[in-house]
């Protein structure tokens, strides 16, 4: 629908987005998500059998995409992202990660070395992010001034409500948005290599 009315809304949207990016503020209305529980399987009376789908305003998604491109380009241009981070990156994939790991395993076996693998899975990884630590790391990577202020504002006072049939809950606080969440998680874990010096993670 937005594509059909683009000519009528493009100028107000550009004004709002430019104001957001130059003042470091995200409109509160764009920080509200609507959660719709989608049934997966099993007993319908158990909340654990539903997957929460968070729907954000398309206008928030567009703003997040603008900032995503700016942040991602900054990280790539300045060689900030850890070279062995394969998730959520252009021209990287889990297949490339597997190829790299298999090559390392073959190399070690060819040299009669012992191979041990440790695999960790973080459930709801984006929800594990401590915003104060994330902002500290972003500042140290060079995200400063208005951009820093924008992210600090973006990460605060995000809210959601749950809607099921004709009933809606009250607003409650939530951690992150949709488009930027994975990239911010990469920034958060980017220094993991320094936890094990002289090793390839």
Coordinates of C-alpha atoms in Angstrom, one line a residue:
X1 CA 0.0 0.0 0.0
X2 CA 2.9 2.4 0.8
X3 CA 4.2 2.0 -2.7
X4 CA 0.9 3.2 -4.1
X5 CA 0.8 6.3 -1.9
X6 CA 4.6 7.0 -2.0
X7 CA 4.3 10.2 -3.9
X8 CA 2.0 11.6 -1.2
X9 CA 4.1 10.6 1.8
X10 CA 7.7 10.7 0.6
X11 CA 8.4 14.3 1.6
X12 CA 7.0 14.0 5.2
X13 CA 8.8 10.7 5.6
X14 CA 12.1 12.2 4.4
X15 CA 11.7 15.1 6.8
X16 CA 10.9 12.7 9.8
X17 CA 13.9 10.4 8.9
X18 CA 16.3 13.3 8.4
X19 CA 15.2 14.9 11.7
X20 CA 15.7 11.5 13.4
X21 CA 19.2 11.0 12.0
X22 CA 20.4 14.6 12.6
X23 CA 18.9 15.0 16.1
X24 CA 19.7 11.5 17.4
X25 CA 16.1 10.7 18.3
X26 CA 13.7 7.9 17.3
X27 CA 10.0 8.8 17.5
X28 CA 8.4 6.9 20.4
X29 CA 5.5 5.8 18.1
X30 CA 8.1 3.9 16.0
X31 CA 9.3 2.0 19.0
X32 CA 6.1 0.0 19.6
X33 CA 5.7 -3.6 18.5
X34 CA 2.6 -5.7 18.2
X35 CA 3.1 -9.3 19.2
X36 CA 0.9 -11.9 17.7
X37 CA 1.2 -15.5 19.1
X38 CA 1.2 -18.1 16.3
X39 CA 0.4 -21.6 17.2
X40 CA 3.1 -24.2 16.4
X41 CA 1.9 -27.6 17.6
X42 CA 0.6 -29.6 20.6
X43 CA -1.7 -28.5 23.3
X44 CA -3.3 -25.1 22.4
X45 CA -3.7 -24.2 26.1
X46 CA 0.1 -24.1 26.7
X47 CA 1.8 -20.8 26.0
X48 CA 5.0 -22.6 25.1
X49 CA 3.4 -24.0 22.0
X50 CA 3.0 -20.5 20.5
X51 CA 5.7 -18.6 18.6
X52 CA 5.5 -14.8 19.3
X53 CA 5.8 -12.8 16.1
X54 CA 6.5 -9.1 16.6
X55 CA 5.1 -6.8 14.0
X56 CA 6.6 -3.3 13.8
X57 CA 5.5 -0.3 11.9
X58 CA 6.7 -0.3 8.3
X59 CA 7.9 3.2 9.0
X60 CA 10.1 2.0 11.8
X61 CA 11.4 -0.8 9.6
X62 CA 12.3 1.7 6.9
X63 CA 14.2 3.9 9.4
X64 CA 16.0 0.9 10.8
X65 CA 17.1 -0.1 7.3
X66 CA 18.5 3.3 6.7
X67 CA 20.6 3.2 9.9
X68 CA 21.5 -0.5 9.3
X69 CA 23.1 0.4 6.0
X70 CA 25.0 3.3 7.6
X71 CA 26.3 1.2 10.5
X72 CA 27.1 -1.8 8.4
X73 CA 29.0 0.3 5.8
X74 CA 30.9 2.0 8.7
X75 CA 31.9 -1.4 10.2
X76 CA 33.0 -2.8 6.8
X77 CA 34.9 0.3 5.7
X78 CA 36.9 0.4 8.9
X79 CA 37.5 -3.4 9.1
X80 CA 35.9 -3.6 12.5
X81 CA 34.0 -6.9 12.2
X82 CA 35.9 -10.0 13.2
X83 CA 37.0 -11.8 10.1
X84 CA 35.6 -15.2 11.2
X85 CA 32.1 -13.8 12.0
X86 CA 30.0 -15.5 9.3
X87 CA 26.5 -14.7 10.6
X88 CA 24.3 -11.7 9.4
X89 CA 26.9 -10.5 6.9
X90 CA 26.9 -10.0 3.1
X91 CA 28.9 -12.6 1.2
X92 CA 29.2 -14.8 4.3
X93 CA 27.2 -17.8 5.3
X94 CA 27.1 -20.8 7.5
X95 CA 28.3 -22.9 4.5
X96 CA 31.5 -20.8 4.4
X97 CA 31.9 -21.2 8.1
X98 CA 31.6 -25.0 7.8
X99 CA 34.1 -25.1 4.9
X100 CA 36.6 -23.1 7.0
X101 CA 36.1 -25.4 10.0
X102 CA 36.5 -28.6 7.9
X103 CA 39.7 -27.2 6.4
X104 CA 41.1 -26.5 9.8
X105 CA 40.1 -30.0 11.0
X106 CA 41.8 -31.7 8.0
X107 CA 44.9 -29.6 8.5
X108 CA 45.1 -30.6 12.1
X109 CA 44.5 -34.3 11.4
X110 CA 47.1 -34.2 8.6
X111 CA 49.6 -33.0 11.2
X112 CA 48.6 -35.6 13.8
X113 CA 47.0 -33.0 16.1
X114 CA 44.0 -33.6 18.3
X115 CA 40.8 -31.9 17.2
X116 CA 38.2 -30.7 19.7
X117 CA 35.1 -28.8 19.0
X118 CA 33.1 -26.6 21.3
X119 CA 29.7 -25.3 20.1
X120 CA 27.5 -22.9 21.9
X121 CA 23.9 -21.9 21.1
X122 CA 22.5 -18.8 22.6
X123 CA 18.7 -18.9 22.7
X124 CA 17.1 -15.6 22.0
X125 CA 20.6 -14.2 21.4
X126 CA 19.5 -10.6 20.7
X127 CA 17.6 -10.6 24.0
X128 CA 20.9 -11.4 25.9
X129 CA 22.5 -8.1 24.9
X130 CA 23.2 -5.7 27.7
X131 CA 22.6 -2.2 26.2
X132 CA 25.1 -0.4 28.4
X133 CA 27.9 -2.7 27.3
X134 CA 26.7 -2.6 23.7
X135 CA 26.8 1.2 23.7
X136 CA 30.2 1.2 25.3
X137 CA 31.6 -1.1 22.6
X138 CA 30.0 1.0 19.9
X139 CA 31.6 4.1 21.2
X140 CA 35.0 2.4 21.3
X141 CA 34.5 1.3 17.7
X142 CA 34.0 4.9 16.7
X143 CA 30.2 5.4 16.8
X144 CA 30.0 8.8 18.4
X145 CA 28.2 12.1 18.6
X146 CA 24.7 12.1 17.0
X147 CA 25.0 8.5 15.7
X148 CA 25.8 7.3 19.3
X149 CA 22.9 9.4 20.6
X150 CA 20.6 7.9 18.0
X151 CA 21.4 4.3 19.0
X152 CA 21.1 5.1 22.7
X153 CA 17.7 6.6 22.1
X154 CA 16.7 3.7 19.8
X155 CA 17.5 1.1 22.5
X156 CA 15.5 2.8 25.2
X157 CA 11.8 2.9 25.9
X158 CA 11.0 0.2 23.3
X159 CA 7.6 -1.3 24.0
X160 CA 5.3 -4.0 22.8
X161 CA 1.9 -5.4 23.4
X162 CA 0.3 -8.7 22.7
X163 CA -2.8 -9.1 20.6
X164 CA -4.9 -12.2 20.3
X165 CA -8.2 -12.2 18.5
X166 CA -10.0 -9.1 19.8
X167 CA -8.0 -8.8 23.0
X168 CA -4.9 -6.7 23.6
X169 CA -2.5 -6.5 26.5
X170 CA -1.1 -3.4 28.1
X171 CA 2.3 -2.1 26.9
X172 CA 5.5 -3.6 28.3
X173 CA 9.2 -2.9 27.8
X174 CA 11.2 -4.9 25.3
X175 CA 14.9 -5.1 24.3
X176 CA 15.3 -4.4 20.6
X177 CA 13.9 -3.8 17.2
X178 CA 13.8 -6.0 14.2
X179 CA 16.1 -5.0 11.4
X180 CA 19.0 -3.7 13.6
X181 CA 18.9 -6.5 16.2
X182 CA 21.2 -9.0 14.4
X183 CA 23.8 -6.4 13.4
X184 CA 23.9 -4.9 17.0
X185 CA 24.4 -8.5 18.3
X186 CA 27.4 -8.8 15.9
X187 CA 28.9 -5.6 17.4
X188 CA 28.2 -7.0 20.9
X189 CA 30.1 -10.2 20.4
X190 CA 32.7 -8.8 17.9
X191 CA 35.5 -8.8 20.5
X192 CA 35.0 -12.5 21.3
X193 CA 38.4 -13.3 19.7
X194 CA 40.2 -11.4 22.4
X195 CA 38.8 -13.8 25.0
X196 CA 41.1 -16.5 23.6
X197 CA 44.3 -14.8 22.5
X198 CA 46.4 -16.4 19.8
X199 CA 43.5 -18.7 18.7
X200 CA 41.1 -18.7 15.9
X201 CA 37.5 -18.6 16.9

